[in-house]
Coordinates of C-alpha atoms and ligand atoms in Angstrom, one line a residue:
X123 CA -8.1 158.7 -37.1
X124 CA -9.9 156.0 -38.6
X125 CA -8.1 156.0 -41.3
X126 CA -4.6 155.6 -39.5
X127 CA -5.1 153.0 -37.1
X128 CA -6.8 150.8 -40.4
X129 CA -3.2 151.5 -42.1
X130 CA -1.6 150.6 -39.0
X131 CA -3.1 147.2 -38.3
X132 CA -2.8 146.0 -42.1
X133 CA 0.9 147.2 -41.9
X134 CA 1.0 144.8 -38.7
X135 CA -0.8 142.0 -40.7
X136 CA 1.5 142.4 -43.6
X137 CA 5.0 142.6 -41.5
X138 CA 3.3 139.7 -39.1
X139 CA 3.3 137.8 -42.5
X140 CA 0.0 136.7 -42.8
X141 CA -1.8 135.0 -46.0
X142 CA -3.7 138.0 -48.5
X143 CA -6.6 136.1 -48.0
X144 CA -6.0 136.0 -44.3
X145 CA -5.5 139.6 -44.5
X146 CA -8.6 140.8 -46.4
X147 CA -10.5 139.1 -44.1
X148 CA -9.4 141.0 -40.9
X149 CA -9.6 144.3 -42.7
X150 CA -13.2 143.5 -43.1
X151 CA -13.9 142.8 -39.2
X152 CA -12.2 145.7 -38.5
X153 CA -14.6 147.9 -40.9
X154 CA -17.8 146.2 -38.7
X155 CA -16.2 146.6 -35.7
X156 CA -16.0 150.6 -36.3
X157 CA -19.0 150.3 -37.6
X158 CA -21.0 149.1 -34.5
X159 CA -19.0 151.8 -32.5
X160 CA -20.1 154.4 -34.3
X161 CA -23.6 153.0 -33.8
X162 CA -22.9 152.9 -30.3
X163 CA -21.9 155.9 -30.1
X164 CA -25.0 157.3 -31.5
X165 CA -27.4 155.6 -29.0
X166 CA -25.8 157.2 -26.2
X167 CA -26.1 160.5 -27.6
X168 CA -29.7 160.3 -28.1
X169 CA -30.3 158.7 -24.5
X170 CA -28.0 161.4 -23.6
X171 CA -30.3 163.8 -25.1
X172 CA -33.5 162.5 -24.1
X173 CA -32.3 162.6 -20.2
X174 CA -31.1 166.1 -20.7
X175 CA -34.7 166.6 -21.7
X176 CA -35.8 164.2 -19.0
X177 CA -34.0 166.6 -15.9
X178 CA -34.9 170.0 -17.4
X179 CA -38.9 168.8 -17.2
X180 CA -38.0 167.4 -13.5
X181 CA -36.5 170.2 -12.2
X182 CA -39.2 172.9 -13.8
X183 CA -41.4 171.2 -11.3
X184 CA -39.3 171.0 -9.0
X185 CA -39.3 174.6 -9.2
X186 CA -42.7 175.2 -9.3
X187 CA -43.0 173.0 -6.6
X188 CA -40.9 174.9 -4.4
X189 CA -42.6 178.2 -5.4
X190 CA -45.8 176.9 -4.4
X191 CA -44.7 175.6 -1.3
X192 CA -43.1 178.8 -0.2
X193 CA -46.0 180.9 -1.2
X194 CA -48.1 178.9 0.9
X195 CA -45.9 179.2 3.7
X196 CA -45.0 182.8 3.6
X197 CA -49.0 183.5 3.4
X198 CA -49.6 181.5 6.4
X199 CA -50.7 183.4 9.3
X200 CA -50.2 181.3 11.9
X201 CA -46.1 181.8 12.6
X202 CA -43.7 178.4 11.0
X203 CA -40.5 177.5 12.3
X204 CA -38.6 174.4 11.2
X205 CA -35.4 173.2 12.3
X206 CA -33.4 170.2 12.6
X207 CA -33.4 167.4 14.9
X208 CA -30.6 169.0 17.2
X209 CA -32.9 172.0 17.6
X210 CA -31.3 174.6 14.8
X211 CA -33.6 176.6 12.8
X212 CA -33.8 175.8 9.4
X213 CA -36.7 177.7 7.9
X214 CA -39.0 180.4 9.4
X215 CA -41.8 182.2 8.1
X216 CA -42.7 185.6 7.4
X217 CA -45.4 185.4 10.0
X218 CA -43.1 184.9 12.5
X219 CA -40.4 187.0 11.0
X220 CA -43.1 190.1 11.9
X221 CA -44.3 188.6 15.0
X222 CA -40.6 188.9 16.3
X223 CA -38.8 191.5 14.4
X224 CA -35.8 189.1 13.1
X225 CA -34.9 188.3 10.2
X226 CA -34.4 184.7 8.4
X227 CA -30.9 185.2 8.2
X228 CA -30.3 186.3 11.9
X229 CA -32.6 183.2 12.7
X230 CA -31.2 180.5 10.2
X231 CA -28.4 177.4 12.0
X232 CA -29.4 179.5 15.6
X233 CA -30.6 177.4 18.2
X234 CA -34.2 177.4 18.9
X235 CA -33.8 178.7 22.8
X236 CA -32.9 182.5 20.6
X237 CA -36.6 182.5 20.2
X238 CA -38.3 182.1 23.2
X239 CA -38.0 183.7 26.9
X240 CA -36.0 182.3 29.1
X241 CA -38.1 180.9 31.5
X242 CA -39.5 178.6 28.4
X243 CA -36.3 177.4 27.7
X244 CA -36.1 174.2 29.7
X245 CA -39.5 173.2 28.5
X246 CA -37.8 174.2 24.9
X247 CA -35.3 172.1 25.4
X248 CA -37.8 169.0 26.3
X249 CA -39.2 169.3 22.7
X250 CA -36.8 166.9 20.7
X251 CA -37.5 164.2 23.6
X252 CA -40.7 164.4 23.7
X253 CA -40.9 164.4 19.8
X254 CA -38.9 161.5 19.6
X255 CA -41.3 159.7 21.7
X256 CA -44.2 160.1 19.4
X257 CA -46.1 163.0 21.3
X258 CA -47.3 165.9 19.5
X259 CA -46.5 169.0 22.1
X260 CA -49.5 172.1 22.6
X261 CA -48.7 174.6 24.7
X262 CA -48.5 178.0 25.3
X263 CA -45.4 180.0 25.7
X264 CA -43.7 183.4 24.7
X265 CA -41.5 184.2 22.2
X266 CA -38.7 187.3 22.2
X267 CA -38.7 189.8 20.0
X268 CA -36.0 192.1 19.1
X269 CA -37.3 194.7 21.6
X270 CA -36.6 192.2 24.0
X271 CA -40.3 191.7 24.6
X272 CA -42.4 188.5 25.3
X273 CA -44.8 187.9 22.6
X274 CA -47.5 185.0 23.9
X275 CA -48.2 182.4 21.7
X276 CA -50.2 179.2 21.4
X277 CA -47.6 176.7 19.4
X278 CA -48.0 173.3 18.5
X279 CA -44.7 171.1 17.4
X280 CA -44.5 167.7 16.1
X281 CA -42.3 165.5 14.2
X282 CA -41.0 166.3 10.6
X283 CA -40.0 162.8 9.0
X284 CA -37.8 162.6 5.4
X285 CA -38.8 160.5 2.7
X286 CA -37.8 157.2 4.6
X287 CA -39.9 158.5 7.4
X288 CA -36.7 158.4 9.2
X289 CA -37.2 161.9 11.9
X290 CA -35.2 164.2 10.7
X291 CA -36.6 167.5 12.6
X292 CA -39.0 169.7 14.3
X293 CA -41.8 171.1 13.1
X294 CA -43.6 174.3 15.1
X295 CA -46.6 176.4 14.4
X296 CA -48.2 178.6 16.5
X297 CA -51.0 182.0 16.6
X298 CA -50.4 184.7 19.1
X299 CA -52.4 184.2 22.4
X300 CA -54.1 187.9 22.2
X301 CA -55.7 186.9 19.2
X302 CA -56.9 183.8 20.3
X303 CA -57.8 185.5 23.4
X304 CA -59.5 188.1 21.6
X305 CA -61.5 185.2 19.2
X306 CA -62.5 183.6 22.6
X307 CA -63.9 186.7 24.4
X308 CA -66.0 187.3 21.6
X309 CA -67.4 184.3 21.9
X310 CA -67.6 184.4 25.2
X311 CA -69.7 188.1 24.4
X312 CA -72.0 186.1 21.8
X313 CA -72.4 183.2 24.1
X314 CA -73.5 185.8 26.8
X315 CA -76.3 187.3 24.5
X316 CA -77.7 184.4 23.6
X317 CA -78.1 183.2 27.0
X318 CA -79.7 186.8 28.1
X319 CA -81.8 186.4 24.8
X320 CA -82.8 183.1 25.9
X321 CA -84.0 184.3 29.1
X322 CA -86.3 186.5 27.9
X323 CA -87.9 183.8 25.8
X324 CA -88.3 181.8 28.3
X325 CA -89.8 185.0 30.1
X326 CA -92.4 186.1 28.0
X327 CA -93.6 182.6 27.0
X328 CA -94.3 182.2 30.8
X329 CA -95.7 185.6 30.5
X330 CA -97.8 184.9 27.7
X331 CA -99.1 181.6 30.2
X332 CA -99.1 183.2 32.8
X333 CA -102.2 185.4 31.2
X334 CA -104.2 182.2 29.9
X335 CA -103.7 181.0 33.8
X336 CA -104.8 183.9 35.6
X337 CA -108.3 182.3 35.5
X338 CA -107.5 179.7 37.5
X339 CA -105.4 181.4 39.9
X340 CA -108.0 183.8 40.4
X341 CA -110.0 180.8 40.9
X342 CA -108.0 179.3 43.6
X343 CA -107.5 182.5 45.4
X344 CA -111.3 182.9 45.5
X345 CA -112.0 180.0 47.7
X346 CA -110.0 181.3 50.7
X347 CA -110.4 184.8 50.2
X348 CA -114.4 184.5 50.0
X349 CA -113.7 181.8 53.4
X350 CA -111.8 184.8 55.2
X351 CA -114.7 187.1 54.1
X352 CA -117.5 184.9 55.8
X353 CA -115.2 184.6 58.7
X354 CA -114.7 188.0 59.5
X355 CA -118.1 189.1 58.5
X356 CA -119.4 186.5 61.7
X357 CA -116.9 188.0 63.6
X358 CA -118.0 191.4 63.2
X359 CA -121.5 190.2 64.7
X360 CA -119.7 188.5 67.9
X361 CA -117.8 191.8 68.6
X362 CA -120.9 194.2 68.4
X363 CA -122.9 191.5 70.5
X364 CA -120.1 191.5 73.2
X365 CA -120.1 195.0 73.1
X366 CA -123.7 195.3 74.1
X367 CA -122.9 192.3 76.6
X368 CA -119.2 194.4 77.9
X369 CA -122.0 197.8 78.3
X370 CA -124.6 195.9 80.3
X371 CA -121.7 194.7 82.6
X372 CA -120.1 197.7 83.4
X373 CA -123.4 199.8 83.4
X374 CA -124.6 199.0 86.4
X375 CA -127.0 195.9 85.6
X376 CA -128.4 193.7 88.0
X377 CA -126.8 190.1 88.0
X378 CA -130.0 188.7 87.0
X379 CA -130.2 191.0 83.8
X380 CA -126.5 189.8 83.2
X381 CA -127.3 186.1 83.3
X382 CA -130.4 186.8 80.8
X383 CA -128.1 188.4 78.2
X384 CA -125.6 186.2 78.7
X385 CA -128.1 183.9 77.4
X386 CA -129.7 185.7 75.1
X387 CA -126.7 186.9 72.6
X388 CA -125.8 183.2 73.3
X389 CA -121.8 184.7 74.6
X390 CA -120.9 181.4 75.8
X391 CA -121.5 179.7 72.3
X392 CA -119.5 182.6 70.4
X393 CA -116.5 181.8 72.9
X394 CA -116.3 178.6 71.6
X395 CA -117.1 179.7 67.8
X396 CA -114.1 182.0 68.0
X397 CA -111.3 179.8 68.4
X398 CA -112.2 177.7 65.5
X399 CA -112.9 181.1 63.3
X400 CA -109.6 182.6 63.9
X401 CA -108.0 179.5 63.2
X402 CA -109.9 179.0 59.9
X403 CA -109.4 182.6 58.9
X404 CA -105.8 182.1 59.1
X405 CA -105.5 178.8 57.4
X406 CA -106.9 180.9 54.3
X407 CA -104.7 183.7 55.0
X408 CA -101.8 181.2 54.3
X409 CA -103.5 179.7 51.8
X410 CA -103.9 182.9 50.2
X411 CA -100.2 183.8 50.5
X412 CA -99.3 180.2 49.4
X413 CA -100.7 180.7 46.2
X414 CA -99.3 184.7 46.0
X415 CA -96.1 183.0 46.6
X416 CA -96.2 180.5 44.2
X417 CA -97.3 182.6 41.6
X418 CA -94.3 185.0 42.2
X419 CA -92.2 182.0 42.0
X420 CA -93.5 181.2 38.7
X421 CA -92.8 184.5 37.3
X422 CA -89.9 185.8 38.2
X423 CA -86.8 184.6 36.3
X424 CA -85.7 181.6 37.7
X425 CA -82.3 181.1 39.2
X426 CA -81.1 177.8 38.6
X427 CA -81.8 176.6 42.3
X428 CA -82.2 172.6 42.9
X429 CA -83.8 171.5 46.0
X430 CA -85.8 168.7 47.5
X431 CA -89.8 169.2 46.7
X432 CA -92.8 167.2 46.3
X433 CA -93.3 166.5 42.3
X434 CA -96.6 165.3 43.2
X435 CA -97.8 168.6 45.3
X436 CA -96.3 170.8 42.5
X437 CA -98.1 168.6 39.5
X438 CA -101.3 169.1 41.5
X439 CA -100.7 172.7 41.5
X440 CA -100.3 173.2 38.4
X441 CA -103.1 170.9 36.9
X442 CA -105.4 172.8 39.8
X443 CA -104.4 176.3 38.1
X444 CA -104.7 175.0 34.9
X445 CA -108.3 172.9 35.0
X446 CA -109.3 175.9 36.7
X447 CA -108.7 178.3 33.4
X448 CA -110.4 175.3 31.4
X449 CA -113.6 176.4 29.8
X450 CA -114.6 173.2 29.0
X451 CA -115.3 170.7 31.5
X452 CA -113.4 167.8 31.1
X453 CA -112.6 164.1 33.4
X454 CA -109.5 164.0 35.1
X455 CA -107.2 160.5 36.3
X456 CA -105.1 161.2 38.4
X457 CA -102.5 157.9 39.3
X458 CA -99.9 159.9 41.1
X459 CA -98.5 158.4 44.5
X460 CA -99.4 160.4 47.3
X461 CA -95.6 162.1 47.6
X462 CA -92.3 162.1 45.9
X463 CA -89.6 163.7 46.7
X464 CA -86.9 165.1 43.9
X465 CA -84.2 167.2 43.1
X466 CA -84.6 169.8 41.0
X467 CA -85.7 173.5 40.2
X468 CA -89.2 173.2 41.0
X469 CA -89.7 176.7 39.1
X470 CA -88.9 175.3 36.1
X471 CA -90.6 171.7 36.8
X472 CA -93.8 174.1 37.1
X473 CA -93.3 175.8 34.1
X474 CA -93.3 172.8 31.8
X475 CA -95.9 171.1 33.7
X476 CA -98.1 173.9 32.7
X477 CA -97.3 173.8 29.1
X478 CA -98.0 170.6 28.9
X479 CA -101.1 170.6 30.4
X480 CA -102.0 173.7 28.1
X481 CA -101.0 172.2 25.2
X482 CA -103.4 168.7 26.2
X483 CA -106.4 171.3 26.5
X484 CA -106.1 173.0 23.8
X485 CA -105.8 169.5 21.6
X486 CA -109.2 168.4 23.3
X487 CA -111.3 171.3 22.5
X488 CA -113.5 170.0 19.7
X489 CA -113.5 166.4 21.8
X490 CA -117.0 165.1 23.0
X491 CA -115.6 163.8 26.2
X492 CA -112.6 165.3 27.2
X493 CA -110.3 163.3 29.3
X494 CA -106.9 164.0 31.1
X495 CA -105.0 161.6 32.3
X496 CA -102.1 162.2 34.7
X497 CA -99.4 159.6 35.5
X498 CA -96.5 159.0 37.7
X499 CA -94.1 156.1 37.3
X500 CA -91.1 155.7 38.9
X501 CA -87.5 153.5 38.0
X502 CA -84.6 153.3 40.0
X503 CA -83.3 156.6 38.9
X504 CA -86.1 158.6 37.3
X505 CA -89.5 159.5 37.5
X506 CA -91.8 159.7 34.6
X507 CA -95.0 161.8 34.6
X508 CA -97.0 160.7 31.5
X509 CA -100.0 163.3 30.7
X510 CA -102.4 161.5 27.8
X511 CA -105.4 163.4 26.5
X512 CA -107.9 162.4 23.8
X513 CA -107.9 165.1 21.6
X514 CA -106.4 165.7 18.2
X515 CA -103.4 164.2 18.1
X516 CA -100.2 164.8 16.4
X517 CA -99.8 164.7 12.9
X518 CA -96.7 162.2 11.9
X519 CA -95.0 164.4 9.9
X520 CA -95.2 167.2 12.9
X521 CA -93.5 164.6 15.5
X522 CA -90.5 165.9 14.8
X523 CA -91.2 169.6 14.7
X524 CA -92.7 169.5 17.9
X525 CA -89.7 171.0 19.9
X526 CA -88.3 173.1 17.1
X527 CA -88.7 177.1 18.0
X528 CA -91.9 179.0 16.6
X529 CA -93.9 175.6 15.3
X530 CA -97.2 176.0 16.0
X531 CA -100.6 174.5 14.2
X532 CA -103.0 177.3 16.9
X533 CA -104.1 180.4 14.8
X534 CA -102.3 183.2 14.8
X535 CA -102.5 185.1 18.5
X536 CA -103.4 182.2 20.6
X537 CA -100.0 180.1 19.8
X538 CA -96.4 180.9 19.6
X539 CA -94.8 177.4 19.1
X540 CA -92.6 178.1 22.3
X541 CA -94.0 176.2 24.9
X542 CA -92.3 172.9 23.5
X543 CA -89.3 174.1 22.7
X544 CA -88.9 176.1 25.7
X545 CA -89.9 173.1 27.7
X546 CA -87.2 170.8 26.2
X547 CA -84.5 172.5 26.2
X548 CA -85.6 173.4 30.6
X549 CA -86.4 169.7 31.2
X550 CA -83.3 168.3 29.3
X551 CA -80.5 171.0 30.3
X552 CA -81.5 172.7 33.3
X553 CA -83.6 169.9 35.2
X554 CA -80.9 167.1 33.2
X555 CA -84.2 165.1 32.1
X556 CA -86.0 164.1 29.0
X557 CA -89.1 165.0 27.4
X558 CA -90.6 162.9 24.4
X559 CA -94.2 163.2 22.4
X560 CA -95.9 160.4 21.1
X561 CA -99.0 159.3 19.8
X562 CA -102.1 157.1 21.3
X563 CA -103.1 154.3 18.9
X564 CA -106.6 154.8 20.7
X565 CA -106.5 158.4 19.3
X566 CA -104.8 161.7 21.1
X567 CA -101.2 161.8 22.3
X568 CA -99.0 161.5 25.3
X569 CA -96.0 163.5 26.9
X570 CA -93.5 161.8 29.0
X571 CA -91.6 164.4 31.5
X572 CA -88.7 162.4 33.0
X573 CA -87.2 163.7 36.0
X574 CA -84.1 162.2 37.7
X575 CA -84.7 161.6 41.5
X576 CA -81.7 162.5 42.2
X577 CA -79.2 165.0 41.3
X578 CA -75.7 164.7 41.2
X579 CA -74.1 167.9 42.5
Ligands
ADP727 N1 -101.1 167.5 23.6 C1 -101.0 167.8 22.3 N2 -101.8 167.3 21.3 C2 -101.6 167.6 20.0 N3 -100.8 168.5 19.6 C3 -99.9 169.1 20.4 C4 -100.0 168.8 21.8 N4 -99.0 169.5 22.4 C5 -98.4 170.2 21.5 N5 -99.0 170.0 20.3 C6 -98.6 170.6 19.0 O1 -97.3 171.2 19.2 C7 -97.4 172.6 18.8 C8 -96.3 173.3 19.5 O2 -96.7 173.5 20.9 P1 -96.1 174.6 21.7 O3 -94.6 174.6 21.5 O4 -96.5 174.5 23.1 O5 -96.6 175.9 21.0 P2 -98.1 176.5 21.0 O6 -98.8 175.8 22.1 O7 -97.9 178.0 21.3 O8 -98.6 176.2 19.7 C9 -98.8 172.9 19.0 O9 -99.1 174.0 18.1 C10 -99.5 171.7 18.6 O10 -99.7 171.6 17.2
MG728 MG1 -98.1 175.5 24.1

């Protein structure tokens, strides 16, 4: 072809009647001119080439890609439905595909209202609104299955956007209710056991106090009982000596004889003793049952009860109980206002007073002069009960074990590193206060039980 159209255009030179010279020279700019399209020619067959390369490479990742993407959504358990921004399904996954019964080509260009129950269907319908909006939708709902039955899910939808981030769709995902339920009553079991397991910590830690204190309850329930004893032993002597009084009467004495007994047993002095001996015998009667009932409140579990009470009148008790069990004799401050009413569970108030105080003995046992001191400040919305001893102290590095479970520095048998923690988590979650340790740059250490005053209900 070359060949003609170089015959043809020197023919046309030659009949246009152009010089030779003239001619020779545009049959050599007609040779370069072929030349460079043949050159031409040859650089788009090599770009040709190298894009052909160039789309293969693209689209084998394009594949893979796409392979990838639709394992990962066919392995998904939680159920995928996609579908266009009028609300036609696009794409479903196999998780949903057996959660229903369907299959992707009954579901595919259907509206979305085929899945669900009816009476979801205006709140289906609200989806693309909302979407559009900018909210992302969570809510429960029911899907239909091919047995016509609901099938409760948990779904989620939000916005699917295209490469401009233009919307182009909606995107739902959901998990069936009854496993969720089924995840959250198990949790709800666990939660239960620990709470029941947490009890009985907190049981047999006031158990195992309880023993150490019996000393001084023991103590405190001597004073009254050994008063009651006295009491009744000096009334025993007033009833035999108005017996023999009662006999003389009624046995025919003289008048005279009367008077001189009357005098002699000393009747009219005992009538006046009595009143004041009954009274005194059941003031420790009360006391007696004071204490019983105190000590009953302290061991039983504690039901989470919040009521006004006098912090002051129950740190008294428990320091009384607990200086009682002491077997040291030690000096005790006591800066406490005379009342102040809180609150709270005074069960559990108790409780960690005690430990406290336990724990400040035990750290001034190899002190010289042991010395308690107990305080009670007061802000607008708590109180604060400082109790300082002089004793050991608290390592730095064990400040912040102190409240963890099972620390303990006592030898084995006498501690079990549950008072603290037991103790905080009371004071902070039950009582809603604080309880912090620190140290005293004069030696010993200090615990600061903060109460609120008040409780919200
Ligand atoms: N007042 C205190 N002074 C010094 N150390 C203390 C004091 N109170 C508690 N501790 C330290 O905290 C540890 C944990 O206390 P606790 O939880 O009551 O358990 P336990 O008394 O059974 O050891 C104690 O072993 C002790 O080392
Ligand atoms: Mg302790």
């Amino acid at each position: 072809m070359n060949e003609q159209s170089h015959l043809s255009s020197s023919r046309l030179t030659e009949q246009v009647g152009f010089s030779t010279e003239l001619q020779q020279q545009l049959r050599l700019n007609d040779d370069q001119v072929w030349i460079e399209v043949i050159q031409r020619m040859d650089s788009i067959y090599a770009d040709l080439v190298h894009y052909q390369v160039e789309l293969e490479e693209k689209n084998t990742a394009l594949e893979d890609a796409q392979s990838f993407i639709q394992s990962v959504i066919t392995s998904m358990s939680e159920i995928l439905i996609v579908c266009d921004i009028n609300g036609h399904i696009q794409q479903v996954n196999q998780a949903l595909i057996e959660s229903i019964g369907k299959t992707a080509e009954q579901l595919k260009g259907k509206d979305l209202s085929v899945l669900f129950c009816d009476r979801y269907l205006p709140q289906i319908a609200e989806f693309p609104e909302h979407i559009r909006s900018g909210t992302l939708i969570d809510c429960e709902v029911e899907l239909i299955n091919d047995q016509q039955q609901p099938v409760p899910m948990a779904i989620n939808c939000s916005a699917r956007l295209d490469h401009d981030y233009r919307l182009s769709g909606l995107v739902i995902t959901g998990r069936p209710l009854g496993e969720l339920r089924k995840a959250y009553a198990e949790l709800q079991r666990t939660h239960e056991e620990l709470k029941t397991a947490q009890l009985q910590l907190i049981q047999s830690e006031k158990m195992a106090s309880l023993g150490r204190l019996v000393a001084g309850v023991a103590h405190e329930l001597n004073n009254p009982i050994s008063f009651l004893y006295a009491n009744m032993h000096a009334l025993r002597g007033y009833q035999q000596k108005f017996k023999l009084y009662m006999d003389a009467l009624h046995g025919g004495s003289s008048a005279a004889e009367c008077k001189k007994l009357r005098e002699q047993l000393r009747i009219d002095a005992m009538m006046d003793d009595i009143e004041p001996l009954v009274e005194g015998s059941m003031e420790g009667a009360e006391r007696v049952s004071e204490i019983v009932k105190n000590l009953r409140k302290f061991s039983t579990p504690q039901q989470s009860e919040k009521q006004p009470m006098d912090l002051i009148a129950v740190i008294n008790r428990a320091s009384s109980w607990i200086l009682k069990s002491a077997s040291a004799r030690l000096e005790v401050i006591n800066d406490c206002p005379a009342q102040l009413i809180i609150i709270n569970n005074e069960g559990h108030v108790h409780q960690i007073l005690i430990n406290l105080l336990q724990n400040a003995i035990d750290a001034m046992q190899q002190t010289e002069h042991p010395r308690l001191q107990i305080r009670v400040e007061q802000d607008n919305t708590f109180a604060h009960i400082h109790i300082r001893d002089n004793g050991h102290g608290i390592k730095t590095q064990d400040l912040v074990k102190l409240f963890d479970p099972f620390f303990t520095t006592k030898p084995v048998g006498s501690g079990t590193g549950l008072g603290l923690y037991i103790s905080f988590g009371l004071a902070t979650e039950q009582c809603h206060g604080n309880l912090r340790a620190q140290n005293n740059s004069d030696g010993g250490s200090e615990f600061i039980f903060s109460l609120p005053l008040e409780l919200k209900p």
